Amino acid sequence: MRLSIDVHLDYAFPEPADVLLQIEAAALPDQRIESESLVIYSDNPIRAVAGEEGIGQRCWARADQRLMADYRAVITVERPVVNLAQLAPTPVRLLPPETVGYLLPSRYCESDRFEHFVRRQFAGLSGGALAVALIDWVRGALEYSSAATQLRGGALTTFAERRGVCRDYAHLLVALARAAEIPARCVAVYAPGVDPPDFHAAAELWLAGAWHLVDATGMANSADMVRVAVGRDATDIAFMTIFGTAFLFAQTVVVRRLDAQS
Amino acid sequence: MRLSIDVHLDYAFPEPADVLLQIEAAALPDQRIESESLVIYSDNPIRAVAGEEGIGQRCWARADQRLMADYRAVITVERPVVNLAQLAPTPVRLLPPETVGYLLPSRYCESDRFEHFVRRQFAGLSGGALAVALIDWVRGALEYSSAATQLRGGALTTFAERRGVCRDYAHLLVALARAAEIPARCVAVYAPGVDPPDFHAAAELWLAGAWHLVDATGMANSADMVRVAVGRDATDIAFMTIFGTAFLFAQTVVVRRLDAQS
Amino acid sequence: MRLSIDVHLDYAFPEPADVLLQIEAAALPDQRIESESLVIYSDNPIRAVAGEEGIGQRCWARADQRLMADYRAVITVERPVVNLAQLAPTPVRLLPPETVGYLLPSRYCESDRFEHFVRRQFAGLSGGALAVALIDWVRGALEYSSAATQLRGGALTTFAERRGVCRDYAHLLVALARAAEIPARCVAVYAPGVDPPDFHAAAELWLAGAWHLVDATGMANSADMVRVAVGRDATDIAFMTIFGTAFLFAQTVVVRRLDAQS
Amino acid sequence: MRLSIDVHLDYAFPEPADVLLQIEAAALPDQRIESESLVIYSDNPIRAVAGEEGIGQRCWARADQRLMADYRAVITVERPVVNLAQLAPTPVRLLPPETVGYLLPSRYCESDRFEHFVRRQFAGLSGGALAVALIDWVRGALEYSSAATQLRGGALTTFAERRGVCRDYAHLLVALARAAEIPARCVAVYAPGVDPPDFHAAAELWLAGAWHLVDATGMANSADMVRVAVGRDATDIAFMTIFGTAFLFAQTVVVRRLDAQS
């Protein structure tokens, strides 16, 4: 799968502010960057640092009055389709150290609240079969609704509200997976088919020795998502974190499938 | 049904404090007080005021070092069994004014969070049939567990935790009912069969022109509960509200079924 | 003080819904209604019921596609200026029964959280002097900011965020007052000088045998506010509670001081 | 400073469970491990993995009916006293990548809520002077109280409650520091003088190129704390995380200052 990504950001800043951008596709074995260009219009130097877990990178910029950025890339995704349901469980005590933090609750994934629910609702399941049951449950229980975005709540609220946008789906799936003793993290991705077109959030579940990408909303499938950043929840993977105040002028995210032969 | 109630409270107070007690059975058409005695051991005068909605009464006491109270009563409950499922719905705009407040969210019954869930989960149901579905759902979804009491959370937390004690059951049923446009309130009751024996909390749902007592835990049935107080949630119906600090010495609540002929 | 009030509401409803309006000035000894007109454009009958505490009234309407309402009134407010600071405290055990509920926490006034803070921060103060200190503290601690409205939080959040709109000011003052053992409730009011002009929320504190109106934002003073409704918090006093979904077309609230001689 | 540490844990498990222990002093340049012994009584193999940020280590154990552990160590702490107040600020865009995650909100450090408060309350301060002002503020605002432990809340709740135990102090300081654009993390430590003797939690603030240990409770000073683990908040640094249910039999933590010459 070849994808073209085209992002335009334009924000106004009443006072100078530091800004952390995470909008570049990460170079990873299963997603190859064919071409890439990031232009940040700023009089100040840009500083790039590695992202969480060494995946992708973050750019620090100093915004003075206005910050514009253009990102264009062509990415080839070659990610084998995995039948999650057949993956074996791993007892938590045998997990690799780098996954342990993804078993714990975070700001928007209050997994400690869901242990009893998961144990009862999904009794008898483990490993990939449990993961698939969790994904199906979230997809069935929630309704996609941008009306709920303003609430800025976490998985606990989404679990009751039963609706939300991509980040709410991701938070709830991640929280339930952690409560089920499956390491889970949030992933910022680009994907075609996201409606309305925007930055997108998905989840990664750790099963049978590897992270597996899942879009709980069902809008994207594992084979055509491009990872930008990973982290414990939306706080880690935000496309823009503003240390101050900003106003949106314009923002567009366009992701297109390219003909593989072209 | 004749019931005997025997309550003993004994608390220590490091500093003098005002205390609001709500432990007397309310005199109501469906629960007749045959005999009653409340003794509060205090050097200060006791002041009784009417309870919420004029149901039952509250006693103000001034606790100095120690507060002991003994309450004994014999009550005859004659409450017809109502088949809730057959009761007709009332559109909210036709509700009597005194029920409107019980449609709104309160401290521990965040009904505003559950509107979407209720609409989807119980689509097509209304009135008594909806009420019965809500009761059955709460009873099936929750597990009785005193481990959860320390959390002091509300319906939102209980909905995720899926376990709790009587007040949690009552809060969740009340929150869901309000979200379903059925007025609902919490009720402090005495009931035999509560295990462990203690003050008990139930719910009242307003259907077809009357309040109907429901114990969401299933430990008590409508015919043998004695109402003490009603209110929006646990804050209104607490058996003791302390305006200061207190330590428990002893507390016993014994409720027994008496032979009707004795 | 004579005030003219002019309100226009216009909402669209994708599906028929019941709506509870609370927009009429309450007839009370200290605010006399000289003239009044409420027109609700609806094919369905309107039903008026008494408001909380018998203050003001609520109108139930059935909204089908669209609901428009026009309210016009001229009110004379004759409310003596009270020097709150000199009012004596009342021990909670001597409070009248109808104020007890206003000592307890509610959905958006989590007064149980603030007891320790109030005890330490305002040690040595009681009665009116304490009330004035609480009002001054809230006014100094918060910054008026409509940016915070979308959060829909309660006093706990506002206490940390330190900014908000009129309802946030009212919630925080009410929560602190209850924690200080002063009965407190929220009040929907009309007042000139509210910027931007809108429905306004204030607080009432019970001191020395009476309720005293206070606008914690400082935008209005006690002598020129017209009460619409009272209640435990914003849930009780909302100008419109929609049992369904609605979209705003237009809404204007104009309150003017009239020349007393005119 | 030489310290002896002596820990004994004894827990019962109704069902077999995986347990993550973090109780060993970390080997670090400023705290040298002279002798150390960890004995975990278990029929199952123990597996050690690196802690967060590669600091210290975690032990996975499989608990079957009972888990006992004894940890004994002698540690020499040589940590220079730093005058925090004189440290220069670092703009966030110049921070090293490994500190960026510690600017973001976490489960119990809701730093996003405190930005406005910090900006107003500590206007004009930055770097070390700001850090010292935050520490002083937390120390003055909170009262040490084990009564509050059961609440298990985060910084938002502690900020209102104004009391708590060591973890609450640490959470609030960390949350305020992050809101002030100073990277901050929670640290599990051993320290003499903790009363009652127990596992202890402190904070680390990143200033002028290094992490600086601070005990917001004031019970321990920087020179005699031994780090066990670091992380975003209490979730990361818990001495024991149980993936199941356990009951406490016995737990003792004894930390003593040793004569440097002995």
mmCIF file with all atom_site columns, C-alpha atoms in Angstrom, chain A residues 100-257:
data_model
loop_
_atom_site.group_PDB
_atom_site.id
_atom_site.type_symbol
_atom_site.label_atom_id
_atom_site.label_alt_id
_atom_site.label_comp_id
_atom_site.label_asym_id
_atom_site.label_entity_id
_atom_site.label_seq_id
_atom_site.pdbx_PDB_ins_code
_atom_site.Cartn_x
_atom_site.Cartn_y
_atom_site.Cartn_z
_atom_site.occupancy
_atom_site.B_iso_or_equiv
_atom_site.pdbx_formal_charge
_atom_site.auth_seq_id
_atom_site.auth_comp_id
_atom_site.auth_asym_id
_atom_site.auth_atom_id
_atom_site.pdbx_PDB_model_num
ATOM 1   C CA . VAL A 1 100 ? 5.348   -2.979  31.568 1.00 0.00 ? 100 VAL A CA 1
ATOM 2   C CA . GLY A 1 101 ? 4.513   0.737   31.602 1.00 0.00 ? 101 GLY A CA 1
ATOM 3   C CA . TYR A 1 102 ? 1.756   0.025   29.100 1.00 0.00 ? 102 TYR A CA 1
ATOM 4   C CA . LEU A 1 103 ? -0.007  -2.190  31.624 1.00 0.00 ? 103 LEU A CA 1
ATOM 5   C CA . LEU A 1 104 ? -0.528  0.736   33.991 1.00 0.00 ? 104 LEU A CA 1
ATOM 6   C CA . PRO A 1 105 ? -3.272  3.376   34.083 1.00 0.00 ? 105 PRO A CA 1
ATOM 7   C CA . SER A 1 106 ? -2.597  6.786   32.528 1.00 0.00 ? 106 SER A CA 1
ATOM 8   C CA . ARG A 1 107 ? -4.277  10.200  32.416 1.00 0.00 ? 107 ARG A CA 1
ATOM 9   C CA . TYR A 1 108 ? -7.011  9.212   29.993 1.00 0.00 ? 108 TYR A CA 1
ATOM 10  C CA . CYS A 1 109 ? -6.881  5.412   30.272 1.00 0.00 ? 109 CYS A CA 1
ATOM 11  C CA . GLU A 1 110 ? -8.019  4.680   33.829 1.00 0.00 ? 110 GLU A CA 1
ATOM 12  C CA . SER A 1 111 ? -7.510  0.949   33.429 1.00 0.00 ? 111 SER A CA 1
ATOM 13  C CA . ASP A 1 112 ? -7.599  0.370   37.198 1.00 0.00 ? 112 ASP A CA 1
ATOM 14  C CA . ARG A 1 113 ? -11.354 0.994   37.084 1.00 0.00 ? 113 ARG A CA 1
ATOM 15  C CA . PHE A 1 114 ? -12.142 -1.748  34.588 1.00 0.00 ? 114 PHE A CA 1
ATOM 16  C CA . GLU A 1 115 ? -10.485 -4.825  36.061 1.00 0.00 ? 115 GLU A CA 1
ATOM 17  C CA . HIS A 1 116 ? -13.642 -6.267  37.502 1.00 0.00 ? 116 HIS A CA 1
ATOM 18  C CA . PHE A 1 117 ? -15.701 -5.551  34.384 1.00 0.00 ? 117 PHE A CA 1
ATOM 19  C CA . VAL A 1 118 ? -13.154 -7.186  32.103 1.00 0.00 ? 118 VAL A CA 1
ATOM 20  C CA . ARG A 1 119 ? -12.808 -10.233 34.314 1.00 0.00 ? 119 ARG A CA 1
ATOM 21  C CA . ARG A 1 120 ? -16.545 -10.858 34.339 1.00 0.00 ? 120 ARG A CA 1
ATOM 22  C CA . GLN A 1 121 ? -17.505 -9.792  30.828 1.00 0.00 ? 121 GLN A CA 1
ATOM 23  C CA . PHE A 1 122 ? -14.728 -11.670 29.066 1.00 0.00 ? 122 PHE A CA 1
ATOM 24  C CA . ALA A 1 123 ? -14.284 -14.591 31.434 1.00 0.00 ? 123 ALA A CA 1
ATOM 25  C CA . GLY A 1 124 ? -12.541 -17.559 29.871 1.00 0.00 ? 124 GLY A CA 1
ATOM 26  C CA . LEU A 1 125 ? -10.828 -15.602 27.117 1.00 0.00 ? 125 LEU A CA 1
ATOM 27  C CA . SER A 1 126 ? -7.132  -14.769 26.935 1.00 0.00 ? 126 SER A CA 1
ATOM 28  C CA . GLY A 1 127 ? -4.481  -13.600 24.496 1.00 0.00 ? 127 GLY A CA 1
ATOM 29  C CA . GLY A 1 128 ? -5.596  -12.801 20.982 1.00 0.00 ? 128 GLY A CA 1
ATOM 30  C CA . ALA A 1 129 ? -9.099  -14.151 21.456 1.00 0.00 ? 129 ALA A CA 1
ATOM 31  C CA . LEU A 1 130 ? -9.552  -11.762 24.376 1.00 0.00 ? 130 LEU A CA 1
ATOM 32  C CA . ALA A 1 131 ? -8.100  -8.883  22.357 1.00 0.00 ? 131 ALA A CA 1
ATOM 33  C CA . VAL A 1 132 ? -10.528 -9.512  19.511 1.00 0.00 ? 132 VAL A CA 1
ATOM 34  C CA . ALA A 1 133 ? -13.416 -9.670  21.971 1.00 0.00 ? 133 ALA A CA 1
ATOM 35  C CA . LEU A 1 134 ? -12.365 -6.331  23.459 1.00 0.00 ? 134 LEU A CA 1
ATOM 36  C CA . ILE A 1 135 ? -12.107 -4.707  20.035 1.00 0.00 ? 135 ILE A CA 1
ATOM 37  C CA . ASP A 1 136 ? -15.502 -6.036  19.015 1.00 0.00 ? 136 ASP A CA 1
ATOM 38  C CA . TRP A 1 137 ? -17.009 -4.900  22.285 1.00 0.00 ? 137 TRP A CA 1
ATOM 39  C CA . VAL A 1 138 ? -15.699 -1.332  21.974 1.00 0.00 ? 138 VAL A CA 1
ATOM 40  C CA . ARG A 1 139 ? -16.762 -1.119  18.339 1.00 0.00 ? 139 ARG A CA 1
ATOM 41  C CA . GLY A 1 140 ? -20.260 -2.306  19.204 1.00 0.00 ? 140 GLY A CA 1
ATOM 42  C CA . ALA A 1 141 ? -20.687 -0.321  22.399 1.00 0.00 ? 141 ALA A CA 1
ATOM 43  C CA . LEU A 1 142 ? -19.629 3.086   21.096 1.00 0.00 ? 142 LEU A CA 1
ATOM 44  C CA . GLU A 1 143 ? -21.198 5.303   18.509 1.00 0.00 ? 143 GLU A CA 1
ATOM 45  C CA . TYR A 1 144 ? -18.997 7.661   16.529 1.00 0.00 ? 144 TYR A CA 1
ATOM 46  C CA . SER A 1 145 ? -19.999 11.202  17.428 1.00 0.00 ? 145 SER A CA 1
ATOM 47  C CA . SER A 1 146 ? -18.054 14.402  17.189 1.00 0.00 ? 146 SER A CA 1
ATOM 48  C CA . ALA A 1 147 ? -20.569 15.975  19.599 1.00 0.00 ? 147 ALA A CA 1
ATOM 49  C CA . ALA A 1 148 ? -18.669 14.346  22.447 1.00 0.00 ? 148 ALA A CA 1
ATOM 50  C CA . THR A 1 149 ? -15.237 15.742  21.612 1.00 0.00 ? 149 THR A CA 1
ATOM 51  C CA . GLN A 1 150 ? -15.570 18.824  23.710 1.00 0.00 ? 150 GLN A CA 1
ATOM 52  C CA . LEU A 1 151 ? -15.770 16.782  26.872 1.00 0.00 ? 151 LEU A CA 1
ATOM 53  C CA . ARG A 1 152 ? -12.055 15.920  26.820 1.00 0.00 ? 152 ARG A CA 1
ATOM 54  C CA . GLY A 1 153 ? -12.744 13.019  29.150 1.00 0.00 ? 153 GLY A CA 1
ATOM 55  C CA . GLY A 1 154 ? -10.995 9.699   29.465 1.00 0.00 ? 154 GLY A CA 1
ATOM 56  C CA . ALA A 1 155 ? -12.001 6.079   29.150 1.00 0.00 ? 155 ALA A CA 1
ATOM 57  C CA . LEU A 1 156 ? -14.114 6.190   32.310 1.00 0.00 ? 156 LEU A CA 1
ATOM 58  C CA . THR A 1 157 ? -16.344 8.889   30.843 1.00 0.00 ? 157 THR A CA 1
ATOM 59  C CA . THR A 1 158 ? -16.433 7.328   27.394 1.00 0.00 ? 158 THR A CA 1
ATOM 60  C CA . PHE A 1 159 ? -17.439 3.995   28.909 1.00 0.00 ? 159 PHE A CA 1
ATOM 61  C CA . ALA A 1 160 ? -20.560 5.670   30.330 1.00 0.00 ? 160 ALA A CA 1
ATOM 62  C CA . GLU A 1 161 ? -21.235 8.120   27.492 1.00 0.00 ? 161 GLU A CA 1
ATOM 63  C CA . ARG A 1 162 ? -20.946 5.333   24.899 1.00 0.00 ? 162 ARG A CA 1
ATOM 64  C CA . ARG A 1 163 ? -19.887 7.679   22.130 1.00 0.00 ? 163 ARG A CA 1
ATOM 65  C CA . GLY A 1 164 ? -16.890 9.651   21.022 1.00 0.00 ? 164 GLY A CA 1
ATOM 66  C CA . VAL A 1 165 ? -14.277 10.236  18.372 1.00 0.00 ? 165 VAL A CA 1
ATOM 67  C CA . CYS A 1 166 ? -11.165 8.261   17.460 1.00 0.00 ? 166 CYS A CA 1
ATOM 68  C CA . ARG A 1 167 ? -9.209  9.221   20.557 1.00 0.00 ? 167 ARG A CA 1
ATOM 69  C CA . ASP A 1 168 ? -12.087 8.103   22.776 1.00 0.00 ? 168 ASP A CA 1
ATOM 70  C CA . TYR A 1 169 ? -12.262 4.745   21.000 1.00 0.00 ? 169 TYR A CA 1
ATOM 71  C CA . ALA A 1 170 ? -8.510  4.348   21.394 1.00 0.00 ? 170 ALA A CA 1
ATOM 72  C CA . HIS A 1 171 ? -8.558  5.329   25.068 1.00 0.00 ? 171 HIS A CA 1
ATOM 73  C CA . LEU A 1 172 ? -11.309 2.893   25.902 1.00 0.00 ? 172 LEU A CA 1
ATOM 74  C CA . LEU A 1 173 ? -9.749  -0.014  24.024 1.00 0.00 ? 173 LEU A CA 1
ATOM 75  C CA . VAL A 1 174 ? -6.365  0.688   25.610 1.00 0.00 ? 174 VAL A CA 1
ATOM 76  C CA . ALA A 1 175 ? -7.873  0.951   29.096 1.00 0.00 ? 175 ALA A CA 1
ATOM 77  C CA . LEU A 1 176 ? -9.792  -2.313  28.728 1.00 0.00 ? 176 LEU A CA 1
ATOM 78  C CA . ALA A 1 177 ? -6.766  -4.118  27.300 1.00 0.00 ? 177 ALA A CA 1
ATOM 79  C CA . ARG A 1 178 ? -4.562  -3.009  30.186 1.00 0.00 ? 178 ARG A CA 1
ATOM 80  C CA . ALA A 1 179 ? -7.243  -4.082  32.639 1.00 0.00 ? 179 ALA A CA 1
ATOM 81  C CA . ALA A 1 180 ? -7.133  -7.439  30.840 1.00 0.00 ? 180 ALA A CA 1
ATOM 82  C CA . GLU A 1 181 ? -3.357  -7.616  31.386 1.00 0.00 ? 181 GLU A CA 1
ATOM 83  C CA . ILE A 1 182 ? -2.558  -6.964  27.728 1.00 0.00 ? 182 ILE A CA 1
ATOM 84  C CA . PRO A 1 183 ? -0.037  -4.120  27.258 1.00 0.00 ? 183 PRO A CA 1
ATOM 85  C CA . ALA A 1 184 ? -1.648  -1.401  25.167 1.00 0.00 ? 184 ALA A CA 1
ATOM 86  C CA . ARG A 1 185 ? -0.658  2.014   23.914 1.00 0.00 ? 185 ARG A CA 1
ATOM 87  C CA . CYS A 1 186 ? -2.113  4.823   21.844 1.00 0.00 ? 186 CYS A CA 1
ATOM 88  C CA . VAL A 1 187 ? -0.793  5.574   18.381 1.00 0.00 ? 187 VAL A CA 1
ATOM 89  C CA . ALA A 1 188 ? -1.095  8.689   16.261 1.00 0.00 ? 188 ALA A CA 1
ATOM 90  C CA . VAL A 1 189 ? -1.576  7.598   12.666 1.00 0.00 ? 189 VAL A CA 1
ATOM 91  C CA . TYR A 1 190 ? -2.328  8.779   9.183  1.00 0.00 ? 190 TYR A CA 1
ATOM 92  C CA . ALA A 1 191 ? -4.916  6.726   7.384  1.00 0.00 ? 191 ALA A CA 1
ATOM 93  C CA . PRO A 1 192 ? -7.038  7.072   4.256  1.00 0.00 ? 192 PRO A CA 1
ATOM 94  C CA . GLY A 1 193 ? -10.762 6.749   4.766  1.00 0.00 ? 193 GLY A CA 1
ATOM 95  C CA . VAL A 1 194 ? -10.888 8.731   7.975  1.00 0.00 ? 194 VAL A CA 1
ATOM 96  C CA . ASP A 1 195 ? -14.079 10.765  7.853  1.00 0.00 ? 195 ASP A CA 1
ATOM 97  C CA . PRO A 1 196 ? -13.858 13.697  8.308  1.00 0.00 ? 196 PRO A CA 1
ATOM 98  C CA . PRO A 1 197 ? -10.190 13.682  7.177  1.00 0.00 ? 197 PRO A CA 1
ATOM 99  C CA . ASP A 1 198 ? -8.019  14.507  10.178 1.00 0.00 ? 198 ASP A CA 1
ATOM 100 C CA . PHE A 1 199 ? -5.213  13.312  12.370 1.00 0.00 ? 199 PHE A CA 1
ATOM 101 C CA . HIS A 1 200 ? -6.265  9.903   13.590 1.00 0.00 ? 200 HIS A CA 1
ATOM 102 C CA . ALA A 1 201 ? -5.712  7.887   16.764 1.00 0.00 ? 201 ALA A CA 1
ATOM 103 C CA . ALA A 1 202 ? -5.487  4.122   17.015 1.00 0.00 ? 202 ALA A CA 1
ATOM 104 C CA . ALA A 1 203 ? -4.263  1.548   19.535 1.00 0.00 ? 203 ALA A CA 1
ATOM 105 C CA . GLU A 1 204 ? -1.484  -0.980  19.657 1.00 0.00 ? 204 GLU A CA 1
ATOM 106 C CA . LEU A 1 205 ? -1.894  -4.184  21.610 1.00 0.00 ? 205 LEU A CA 1
ATOM 107 C CA . TRP A 1 206 ? 1.117   -6.287  22.581 1.00 0.00 ? 206 TRP A CA 1
ATOM 108 C CA . LEU A 1 207 ? 0.473   -9.930  21.800 1.00 0.00 ? 207 LEU A CA 1
ATOM 109 C CA . ALA A 1 208 ? 2.779   -12.865 21.144 1.00 0.00 ? 208 ALA A CA 1
ATOM 110 C CA . GLY A 1 209 ? 5.911   -10.781 21.164 1.00 0.00 ? 209 GLY A CA 1
ATOM 111 C CA . ALA A 1 210 ? 4.883   -7.836  19.003 1.00 0.00 ? 210 ALA A CA 1
ATOM 112 C CA . TRP A 1 211 ? 2.765   -4.711  18.881 1.00 0.00 ? 211 TRP A CA 1
ATOM 113 C CA . HIS A 1 212 ? -0.346  -4.977  16.719 1.00 0.00 ? 212 HIS A CA 1
ATOM 114 C CA . LEU A 1 213 ? -2.070  -1.912  15.282 1.00 0.00 ? 213 LEU A CA 1
ATOM 115 C CA . VAL A 1 214 ? -5.843  -1.715  15.734 1.00 0.00 ? 214 VAL A CA 1
ATOM 116 C CA . ASP A 1 215 ? -8.267  1.037   14.826 1.00 0.00 ? 215 ASP A CA 1
ATOM 117 C CA . ALA A 1 216 ? -11.139 0.569   17.235 1.00 0.00 ? 216 ALA A CA 1
ATOM 118 C CA . THR A 1 217 ? -13.368 2.846   15.144 1.00 0.00 ? 217 THR A CA 1
ATOM 119 C CA . GLY A 1 218 ? -13.082 0.451   12.218 1.00 0.00 ? 218 GLY A CA 1
ATOM 120 C CA . MET A 1 219 ? -12.444 3.376   9.830  1.00 0.00 ? 219 MET A CA 1
ATOM 121 C CA . ALA A 1 220 ? -8.919  2.228   8.997  1.00 0.00 ? 220 ALA A CA 1
ATOM 122 C CA . ASN A 1 221 ? -7.433  -1.215  8.772  1.00 0.00 ? 221 ASN A CA 1
ATOM 123 C CA . SER A 1 222 ? -4.071  -2.305  10.029 1.00 0.00 ? 222 SER A CA 1
ATOM 124 C CA . ALA A 1 223 ? -2.553  -2.543  6.543  1.00 0.00 ? 223 ALA A CA 1
ATOM 125 C CA . ASP A 1 224 ? -2.939  1.104   5.614  1.00 0.00 ? 224 ASP A CA 1
ATOM 126 C CA . MET A 1 225 ? -2.151  3.068   8.756  1.00 0.00 ? 225 MET A CA 1
ATOM 127 C CA . VAL A 1 226 ? 1.081   5.052   9.022  1.00 0.00 ? 226 VAL A CA 1
ATOM 128 C CA . ARG A 1 227 ? 2.391   5.479   12.570 1.00 0.00 ? 227 ARG A CA 1
ATOM 129 C CA . VAL A 1 228 ? 3.489   8.939   13.684 1.00 0.00 ? 228 VAL A CA 1
ATOM 130 C CA . ALA A 1 229 ? 3.979   8.476   17.422 1.00 0.00 ? 229 ALA A CA 1
ATOM 131 C CA . VAL A 1 230 ? 3.172   6.113   20.263 1.00 0.00 ? 230 VAL A CA 1
ATOM 132 C CA . GLY A 1 231 ? 2.513   6.737   23.929 1.00 0.00 ? 231 GLY A CA 1
ATOM 133 C CA . ARG A 1 232 ? 0.410   6.041   26.978 1.00 0.00 ? 232 ARG A CA 1
ATOM 134 C CA . ASP A 1 233 ? -2.547  8.063   25.757 1.00 0.00 ? 233 ASP A CA 1
ATOM 135 C CA . ALA A 1 234 ? -3.524  11.216  23.881 1.00 0.00 ? 234 ALA A CA 1
ATOM 136 C CA . THR A 1 235 ? -1.179  13.322  25.976 1.00 0.00 ? 235 THR A CA 1
ATOM 137 C CA . ASP A 1 236 ? 1.879   11.605  24.503 1.00 0.00 ? 236 ASP A CA 1
ATOM 138 C CA . ILE A 1 237 ? 0.801   11.481  20.893 1.00 0.00 ? 237 ILE A CA 1
ATOM 139 C CA . ALA A 1 238 ? -0.779  14.895  20.330 1.00 0.00 ? 238 ALA A CA 1
ATOM 140 C CA . PHE A 1 239 ? 0.125   16.318  16.905 1.00 0.00 ? 239 PHE A CA 1
ATOM 141 C CA . MET A 1 240 ? 0.674   19.679  18.571 1.00 0.00 ? 240 MET A CA 1
ATOM 142 C CA . THR A 1 241 ? 1.280   20.524  22.223 1.00 0.00 ? 241 THR A CA 1
ATOM 143 C CA . ILE A 1 242 ? 1.219   24.270  22.858 1.00 0.00 ? 242 ILE A CA 1
ATOM 144 C CA . PHE A 1 243 ? 2.975   25.723  25.888 1.00 0.00 ? 243 PHE A CA 1
ATOM 145 C CA . GLY A 1 244 ? 0.830   28.837  25.806 1.00 0.00 ? 244 GLY A CA 1
ATOM 146 C CA . THR A 1 245 ? -2.255  29.906  23.865 1.00 0.00 ? 245 THR A CA 1
ATOM 147 C CA . ALA A 1 246 ? -3.012  29.558  20.168 1.00 0.00 ? 246 ALA A CA 1
ATOM 148 C CA . PHE A 1 247 ? -5.890  30.032  17.767 1.00 0.00 ? 247 PHE A CA 1
ATOM 149 C CA . LEU A 1 248 ? -6.595  27.917  14.726 1.00 0.00 ? 248 LEU A CA 1
ATOM 150 C CA . PHE A 1 249 ? -6.484  29.603  11.328 1.00 0.00 ? 249 PHE A CA 1
ATOM 151 C CA . ALA A 1 250 ? -6.436  26.574  9.089  1.00 0.00 ? 250 ALA A CA 1
ATOM 152 C CA . GLN A 1 251 ? -5.672  22.893  9.312  1.00 0.00 ? 251 GLN A CA 1
ATOM 153 C CA . THR A 1 252 ? -5.970  20.222  6.644  1.00 0.00 ? 252 THR A CA 1
ATOM 154 C CA . VAL A 1 253 ? -4.946  16.593  6.608  1.00 0.00 ? 253 VAL A CA 1
ATOM 155 C CA . VAL A 1 254 ? -5.208  14.726  3.323  1.00 0.00 ? 254 VAL A CA 1
ATOM 156 C CA . VAL A 1 255 ? -4.237  11.045  3.053  1.00 0.00 ? 255 VAL A CA 1
ATOM 157 C CA . ARG A 1 256 ? -4.628  9.266   -0.282 1.00 0.00 ? 256 ARG A CA 1
ATOM 158 C CA . ARG A 1 257 ? -4.094  5.754   -1.525 1.00 0.00 ? 257 ARG A CA 1
#
